[in-house]
Amino acid sequence: MDGNLIRNPESIAEIFKRACERRELMILVTPYLRFESSFLKVDGNELHAAATMGREDAMYGLRSAGLKMRFPHGVSFLEAPTQLKGFGMNDGRRTLRLALPEVLNEEDYRGSYRVDHVGRVPVTFSTPKYDLVMGTLVDISTTGGRIFSTRDFVEGELQPGEDMAVTILLTDLIRINTKVRLRHVHNRTFGVEFRPQLDDPILHSLSRWVFEKREEDLERLTRRGVETTSPSEPGSMASHPPTGLVLVSVDAALEATLQDLLGGLQPLRRIAPSMSELKEAFNQKPALVLYHVPSLSLDERRRLKPMVETLQGRVPFLLLGTGVDGGALLELGGEVKAAVSIVFNPERGTFFQRLVQGVLRRTYEGGESPMAPKESESV
């Protein structure tokens, strides 16, 4: 998100105070996953947010160096880096304790995101000569919109720069009745700017609605490459040489479970944890290596480190623990520069599937070469 940086501590404190008072929507995103939450309270240098996911999902999904929060604010949207500090309670509800950001990135309101899939939204507008006309909404942002008139305009009836009045019945709860400035006219379609800016109550509701629509669009875009692109589409995973998932493990039962979960994403095959088999598998250019960690004993660590050294910076790999401590596995993942480290739980298979999709998407849809070294992140 490009925009202006907000660094003033008093301004930042006021923004978070208001967001907590409104229980504002918050989107928590990592390079691989996305969670919806909401503001609850500020406590010192920490921010409490609603825990909308299980403790394990939060631990493995949000403990990322790339964790960011996004939320609507007035006519713009804000984004900031943060960290998961732990878990807490607020009014009897479990919360996520997040580091309070010191800098906010504000999207420039002049480039406000426009929602162009609005459905059939009726609009009533009054021309500068006070003729009442019906129309439909074409698109809308927090600062204005475009409207299609049910009738033609006579020459000179609408002139850019003139003031008008519009009523937009966007949803059952969002009814915009305001003055606008006419910005442009093309046949029956014309653009307007909300002048003056919408009052706070309706602006907050509209801002959240537009923000939610934008997040839905972003989510569809990020999933498109993994789920829906065809081999002929530019940028699809099929256009990249690396393909297939490699499981490094002696556990055949684990392989069967992962086949059910991930087989629809990429072909998966299992190899023994030996240097020769790993090198042979690497030469076939896999998209992702899942390295099984059944133990965190000293011997297991000694065997693992030289094995994954052959992968570092050349192909993304994931540490997949079973029956081990999650915190210790995260530390090990940081040491060996794994893309992701997670204790596998079949009951959380959907979460794990989303995580693998996120790694594939970030590596191959984000334009990053899997062979190029990059800073790793433990999740």
Coordinates of C-alpha atoms in Angstrom, one line a residue:
M1 CA 0.0 0.0 0.0
D2 CA 1.5 3.3 -1.1
G3 CA 0.7 6.4 0.8
N4 CA 1.7 8.8 3.6
L5 CA 3.5 7.7 6.8
I6 CA 2.0 8.8 10.1
R7 CA 4.7 9.0 12.8
N8 CA 3.2 11.4 15.3
P9 CA 2.6 9.4 18.6
E10 CA -0.4 11.5 19.6
S11 CA -2.0 11.1 16.2
I12 CA -1.4 7.3 16.3
A13 CA -2.7 7.1 19.8
E14 CA -5.9 8.9 18.8
I15 CA -6.4 6.7 15.7
F16 CA -6.2 3.5 17.8
K17 CA -8.4 5.0 20.6
R18 CA -11.2 5.7 18.0
A19 CA -10.7 2.3 16.4
C20 CA -11.2 0.6 19.8
E21 CA -14.2 2.7 20.6
R22 CA -15.9 1.6 17.4
R23 CA -14.6 -2.0 17.7
E24 CA -13.3 -1.4 14.2
L25 CA -12.7 -4.2 11.8
M26 CA -9.0 -5.3 11.5
I27 CA -7.4 -7.6 9.0
L28 CA -4.2 -9.4 10.1
V29 CA -2.1 -10.6 7.2
T30 CA 1.2 -12.5 6.9
P31 CA 3.0 -13.4 3.7
Y32 CA 1.0 -16.6 3.7
L33 CA -2.3 -16.1 5.6
R34 CA -5.1 -13.7 6.4
F35 CA -7.3 -13.4 9.5
E36 CA -10.2 -11.2 10.3
S37 CA -10.3 -9.6 13.8
S38 CA -11.4 -6.4 15.5
F39 CA -10.0 -3.8 17.8
L40 CA -10.8 -4.1 21.6
K41 CA -8.5 -1.9 23.7
V42 CA -5.0 -0.4 24.0
D43 CA -3.0 -1.5 27.1
G44 CA 0.3 0.4 27.4
N45 CA 2.4 -0.4 24.3
E46 CA 0.1 -3.3 23.3
L47 CA -3.1 -3.6 21.4
H48 CA -5.8 -6.2 22.3
A49 CA -7.7 -7.6 19.3
A50 CA -10.4 -10.2 19.2
A51 CA -9.1 -13.8 18.9
T52 CA -11.1 -15.1 16.0
M53 CA -9.0 -18.2 15.5
G54 CA -7.8 -21.0 17.7
R55 CA -4.7 -20.6 19.9
E56 CA -2.6 -23.0 17.7
D57 CA -3.7 -21.3 14.5
A58 CA -2.8 -17.9 16.0
M59 CA 0.6 -19.2 17.2
Y60 CA 1.6 -20.7 13.8
G61 CA -0.3 -18.3 11.6
L62 CA 0.6 -15.0 13.2
R63 CA 4.1 -15.5 14.6
S64 CA 5.6 -14.1 11.4
A65 CA 8.2 -11.4 10.8
G66 CA 5.9 -10.1 8.0
L67 CA 2.7 -9.7 10.2
K68 CA 0.7 -6.6 9.3
M69 CA -2.6 -5.1 10.3
R70 CA -5.0 -3.3 7.9
F71 CA -8.1 -1.3 8.8
P72 CA -10.3 1.5 7.6
H73 CA -9.9 5.0 8.9
G74 CA -12.1 7.9 7.6
V75 CA -11.8 8.2 3.8
S76 CA -8.6 6.1 3.7
F77 CA -7.2 2.7 4.8
L78 CA -4.3 2.2 7.2
E79 CA -1.6 -0.5 7.3
A80 CA 1.1 -1.1 9.9
P81 CA 3.6 -3.8 10.8
T82 CA 3.0 -5.5 14.2
Q83 CA 4.0 -8.6 16.2
L84 CA 2.0 -11.1 18.1
K85 CA 3.1 -10.7 21.8
G86 CA 0.9 -13.4 23.2
F87 CA -2.7 -13.9 24.4
G88 CA -4.8 -12.0 26.9
M89 CA -8.4 -11.4 28.2
N90 CA -10.8 -8.5 27.8
D91 CA -14.3 -8.6 29.3
G92 CA -14.2 -12.3 29.5
R93 CA -13.1 -12.7 25.9
R94 CA -9.8 -14.2 24.8
T95 CA -7.7 -11.7 22.9
L96 CA -4.5 -11.4 20.8
R97 CA -1.9 -9.1 22.3
L98 CA -0.3 -7.2 19.4
A99 CA 2.6 -4.7 19.5
L100 CA 1.3 -1.2 19.1
P101 CA 2.7 0.2 15.8
E102 CA 4.9 3.2 15.9
V103 CA 4.3 4.1 12.2
L104 CA 1.1 3.9 10.1
N105 CA 1.0 3.9 6.3
E106 CA -2.0 5.9 5.2
E107 CA -3.4 5.3 1.7
D108 CA -3.8 8.6 -0.1
Y109 CA -7.5 9.4 -0.2
R110 CA -7.2 10.8 -3.7
G111 CA -6.6 7.2 -4.9
S112 CA -9.5 5.9 -2.9
Y113 CA -10.4 2.3 -3.7
R114 CA -13.5 2.0 -5.8
V115 CA -16.0 -0.8 -5.5
D116 CA -17.4 -1.5 -9.0
H117 CA -19.4 -4.6 -8.2
V118 CA -22.2 -3.0 -6.2
G119 CA -25.2 -4.8 -7.5
R120 CA -28.3 -2.9 -8.3
V121 CA -28.2 0.1 -6.0
P122 CA -30.9 2.8 -6.6
V123 CA -29.9 6.5 -6.6
T124 CA -32.0 9.6 -6.6
F125 CA -30.3 12.9 -7.5
S126 CA -31.3 16.5 -7.9
T127 CA -29.8 18.4 -10.8
P128 CA -28.4 21.9 -10.3
K129 CA -31.9 23.2 -11.5
Y130 CA -33.6 21.0 -8.9
D131 CA -35.0 18.4 -11.3
L132 CA -35.4 15.1 -9.4
V133 CA -34.0 12.1 -11.4
M134 CA -33.6 8.4 -10.8
G135 CA -30.5 6.5 -11.5
T136 CA -28.3 3.5 -10.5
L137 CA -24.9 3.3 -8.8
V138 CA -22.0 2.3 -11.1
D139 CA -19.2 2.4 -8.5
I140 CA -18.4 4.0 -5.1
S141 CA -15.5 4.9 -2.9
T142 CA -15.2 6.7 0.4
T143 CA -14.9 10.0 -1.4
G144 CA -17.4 9.8 -4.3
G145 CA -18.9 7.6 -6.9
R146 CA -20.3 7.3 -10.4
I147 CA -24.0 7.2 -11.3
F148 CA -25.9 6.1 -14.4
S149 CA -29.0 8.2 -15.1
T150 CA -32.3 6.7 -16.3
R151 CA -32.7 9.6 -18.8
D152 CA -30.6 11.6 -21.2
F153 CA -29.4 15.1 -20.2
V154 CA -30.0 18.1 -22.4
E155 CA -27.0 20.1 -23.5
G156 CA -25.6 22.1 -20.6
E157 CA -27.9 20.5 -18.0
L158 CA -24.9 19.1 -16.0
Q159 CA -21.6 21.0 -15.9
P160 CA -18.5 19.8 -14.0
G161 CA -17.9 21.9 -10.9
E162 CA -21.6 22.4 -10.1
D163 CA -23.1 21.2 -6.8
M164 CA -25.9 18.7 -6.6
A165 CA -27.6 16.4 -4.0
V166 CA -27.8 12.6 -4.1
T167 CA -29.4 9.8 -2.1
I168 CA -27.8 6.4 -2.4
L169 CA -29.5 3.4 -0.8
L170 CA -26.3 1.3 -0.6
T171 CA -27.5 -1.3 2.0
D172 CA -30.2 -1.6 4.5
L173 CA -27.9 0.1 7.0
I174 CA -26.0 2.5 4.8
R175 CA -28.1 5.3 3.3
I176 CA -26.1 8.2 1.9
N177 CA -28.0 11.5 1.6
T178 CA -25.5 14.3 0.9
K179 CA -24.4 17.2 -1.3
V180 CA -21.9 16.4 -4.0
R181 CA -19.7 18.2 -6.5
L182 CA -20.1 17.1 -10.1
R183 CA -16.6 16.1 -11.4
H184 CA -17.3 14.7 -15.0
V185 CA -20.1 13.8 -17.4
H186 CA -20.2 11.2 -20.2
N187 CA -23.5 10.6 -21.8
R188 CA -25.8 9.3 -19.0
T189 CA -22.9 8.5 -16.7
F190 CA -21.4 11.2 -14.3
G191 CA -19.0 11.2 -11.5
V192 CA -19.5 13.0 -8.2
E193 CA -17.3 13.9 -5.2
F194 CA -18.8 14.0 -1.7
R195 CA -18.5 17.7 -0.8
P196 CA -18.3 18.3 2.1
Q197 CA -16.9 15.0 3.4
L198 CA -19.5 12.6 4.7
D199 CA -20.4 13.0 8.4
D200 CA -18.6 10.6 10.7
P201 CA -21.3 8.0 11.4
I202 CA -22.1 7.4 7.7
L203 CA -18.4 7.7 6.7
H204 CA -17.4 5.0 9.2
S205 CA -20.1 2.6 7.9
L206 CA -19.2 3.3 4.3
S207 CA -15.4 3.1 4.9
R208 CA -15.8 -0.3 6.6
W209 CA -18.0 -1.6 3.7
V210 CA -15.6 -0.4 1.1
F211 CA -12.7 -1.9 3.0
E212 CA -14.4 -5.3 3.3
K213 CA -15.1 -5.3 -0.4
R214 CA -11.4 -4.5 -1.2
E215 CA -10.2 -7.2 1.2
E216 CA -12.5 -9.7 -0.6
D217 CA -11.0 -8.7 -3.9
L218 CA -7.5 -9.0 -2.6
E219 CA -8.3 -12.5 -1.2
R220 CA -9.6 -13.6 -4.6
L221 CA -6.6 -12.3 -6.4
T222 CA -4.1 -14.0 -4.0
R223 CA -5.9 -17.4 -4.3
R224 CA -6.5 -17.2 -8.0
G225 CA -3.1 -18.5 -9.1
V226 CA -3.3 -21.6 -6.8
E227 CA -6.9 -22.5 -7.3
T228 CA -8.3 -21.3 -10.6
T229 CA -5.7 -20.4 -13.3
S230 CA -5.3 -22.6 -16.3
P231 CA -1.9 -23.6 -17.6
S232 CA -2.2 -21.2 -20.5
E233 CA -2.8 -18.1 -18.3
P234 CA 0.2 -15.8 -17.8
G235 CA 1.6 -16.0 -14.3
S236 CA 0.0 -19.3 -13.5
M237 CA 2.0 -21.8 -11.5
A238 CA 2.0 -24.2 -14.5
S239 CA 4.1 -21.7 -16.4
H240 CA 7.0 -22.1 -13.9
P241 CA 9.3 -25.1 -14.1
P242 CA 9.1 -26.1 -10.4
T243 CA 6.2 -28.4 -9.7
G244 CA 5.3 -31.0 -7.1
L245 CA 5.6 -31.4 -3.3
V246 CA 8.3 -33.5 -1.8
L247 CA 7.8 -35.0 1.7
V248 CA 11.0 -36.0 3.4
S249 CA 9.9 -38.7 5.9
V250 CA 9.8 -42.4 6.7
D251 CA 6.2 -42.1 7.8
A252 CA 3.9 -43.6 5.2
A253 CA 0.8 -42.8 7.3
L254 CA 1.7 -39.1 7.2
E255 CA 2.2 -39.3 3.5
A256 CA -1.4 -40.7 3.0
T257 CA -2.8 -37.9 5.2
L258 CA -1.0 -35.2 3.2
Q259 CA -2.0 -36.8 -0.1
D260 CA -5.7 -36.3 0.9
L261 CA -5.0 -32.7 2.0
L262 CA -2.6 -31.5 -0.7
G263 CA -2.9 -33.8 -3.6
G264 CA -5.3 -31.4 -5.3
L265 CA -2.8 -28.6 -5.1
Q266 CA 0.3 -30.3 -6.4
P267 CA 1.5 -33.9 -6.9
L268 CA 3.1 -35.2 -3.7
R269 CA 5.7 -37.9 -3.3
R270 CA 7.7 -39.1 -0.3
I271 CA 11.4 -39.7 -0.1
A272 CA 13.6 -41.1 2.7
P273 CA 15.6 -38.6 4.8
S274 CA 18.9 -39.2 3.0
M275 CA 21.2 -36.8 1.3
S276 CA 21.3 -38.7 -2.0
E277 CA 17.5 -38.9 -2.3
L278 CA 17.1 -35.3 -1.4
K279 CA 19.6 -34.2 -4.0
E280 CA 17.9 -36.3 -6.6
A281 CA 14.5 -34.8 -5.7
F282 CA 16.0 -31.3 -5.9
N283 CA 17.3 -31.9 -9.3
Q284 CA 13.7 -32.5 -10.4
K285 CA 12.8 -29.0 -9.3
P286 CA 10.0 -29.4 -6.7
A287 CA 7.8 -26.5 -5.9
L288 CA 8.1 -27.1 -2.1
V289 CA 9.8 -29.5 0.3
L290 CA 8.0 -30.6 3.4
Y291 CA 10.7 -31.8 5.9
H292 CA 9.2 -34.1 8.6
V293 CA 10.6 -33.5 12.1
P294 CA 9.4 -36.4 14.4
S295 CA 11.8 -35.4 17.2
L296 CA 13.8 -32.5 18.4
S297 CA 16.5 -34.6 19.9
L298 CA 20.1 -33.6 19.4
D299 CA 20.7 -36.4 17.0
E300 CA 17.7 -35.4 14.9
R301 CA 18.9 -31.8 14.8
R302 CA 22.3 -32.9 13.7
R303 CA 20.9 -35.0 10.8
L304 CA 18.5 -32.2 9.8
K305 CA 20.8 -29.2 9.5
P306 CA 23.2 -30.5 6.7
M307 CA 20.2 -31.8 4.8
V308 CA 18.3 -28.5 4.7
E309 CA 21.5 -26.6 4.0
T310 CA 21.2 -28.1 0.5
L311 CA 17.8 -26.4 0.1
Q312 CA 18.5 -23.0 1.7
G313 CA 18.0 -20.2 -0.8
R314 CA 17.3 -22.7 -3.6
V315 CA 13.8 -24.1 -3.0
P316 CA 11.3 -23.2 -0.2
F317 CA 11.0 -25.8 2.5
L318 CA 8.7 -26.3 5.4
L319 CA 9.5 -27.9 8.8
L320 CA 6.6 -30.2 9.6
G321 CA 6.7 -31.4 13.2
T322 CA 4.7 -34.3 14.8
G323 CA 4.7 -34.9 18.5
V324 CA 7.1 -32.0 19.2
D325 CA 7.0 -28.7 21.1
G326 CA 5.7 -25.9 18.9
G327 CA 7.9 -23.2 20.4
A328 CA 11.1 -25.3 20.0
L329 CA 10.2 -26.1 16.5
L330 CA 9.7 -22.4 15.7
E331 CA 13.2 -21.7 17.1
L332 CA 14.7 -24.5 15.0
G333 CA 12.9 -23.2 11.9
G334 CA 14.4 -19.8 12.4
E335 CA 17.9 -21.3 12.7
V336 CA 17.6 -23.3 9.5
K337 CA 15.7 -20.5 7.6
A338 CA 12.6 -22.6 6.9
A339 CA 9.8 -20.7 5.1
V340 CA 7.3 -22.1 7.6
S341 CA 7.5 -24.2 10.8
I342 CA 4.4 -25.9 12.1
V343 CA 3.4 -28.9 14.3
F344 CA 1.0 -30.9 12.1
N345 CA -2.5 -31.7 13.5
P346 CA -4.9 -33.5 11.1
E347 CA -7.8 -31.8 12.8
R348 CA -6.5 -28.5 11.6
G349 CA -6.0 -29.8 8.0
T350 CA -7.8 -26.9 6.4
F351 CA -5.5 -24.4 8.1
F352 CA -2.5 -26.3 7.0
Q353 CA -3.8 -26.5 3.4
R354 CA -4.2 -22.7 3.4
L355 CA -0.7 -22.3 4.7
V356 CA 0.8 -24.4 2.0
Q357 CA -1.3 -22.5 -0.6
G358 CA 0.1 -19.3 0.8
V359 CA 3.7 -20.4 0.5
L360 CA 3.2 -21.5 -3.1
R361 CA 1.4 -18.3 -4.0
R362 CA 4.0 -16.1 -2.4
T363 CA 6.8 -17.9 -4.1
Y364 CA 5.4 -18.4 -7.5
E365 CA 2.6 -15.9 -8.0
G366 CA 4.5 -13.1 -6.2
G367 CA 7.2 -13.1 -8.9
E368 CA 9.9 -14.4 -6.6
S369 CA 12.1 -17.1 -7.9
P370 CA 12.3 -20.2 -5.7
M371 CA 16.0 -20.4 -6.5
A372 CA 16.8 -16.9 -5.3
P373 CA 17.9 -16.5 -1.7
K374 CA 15.4 -14.6 0.4
E375 CA 14.9 -13.8 4.1
S376 CA 12.9 -16.7 5.7
E377 CA 10.1 -16.3 8.1
S378 CA 9.0 -18.7 10.9
V379 CA 5.2 -18.9 11.2

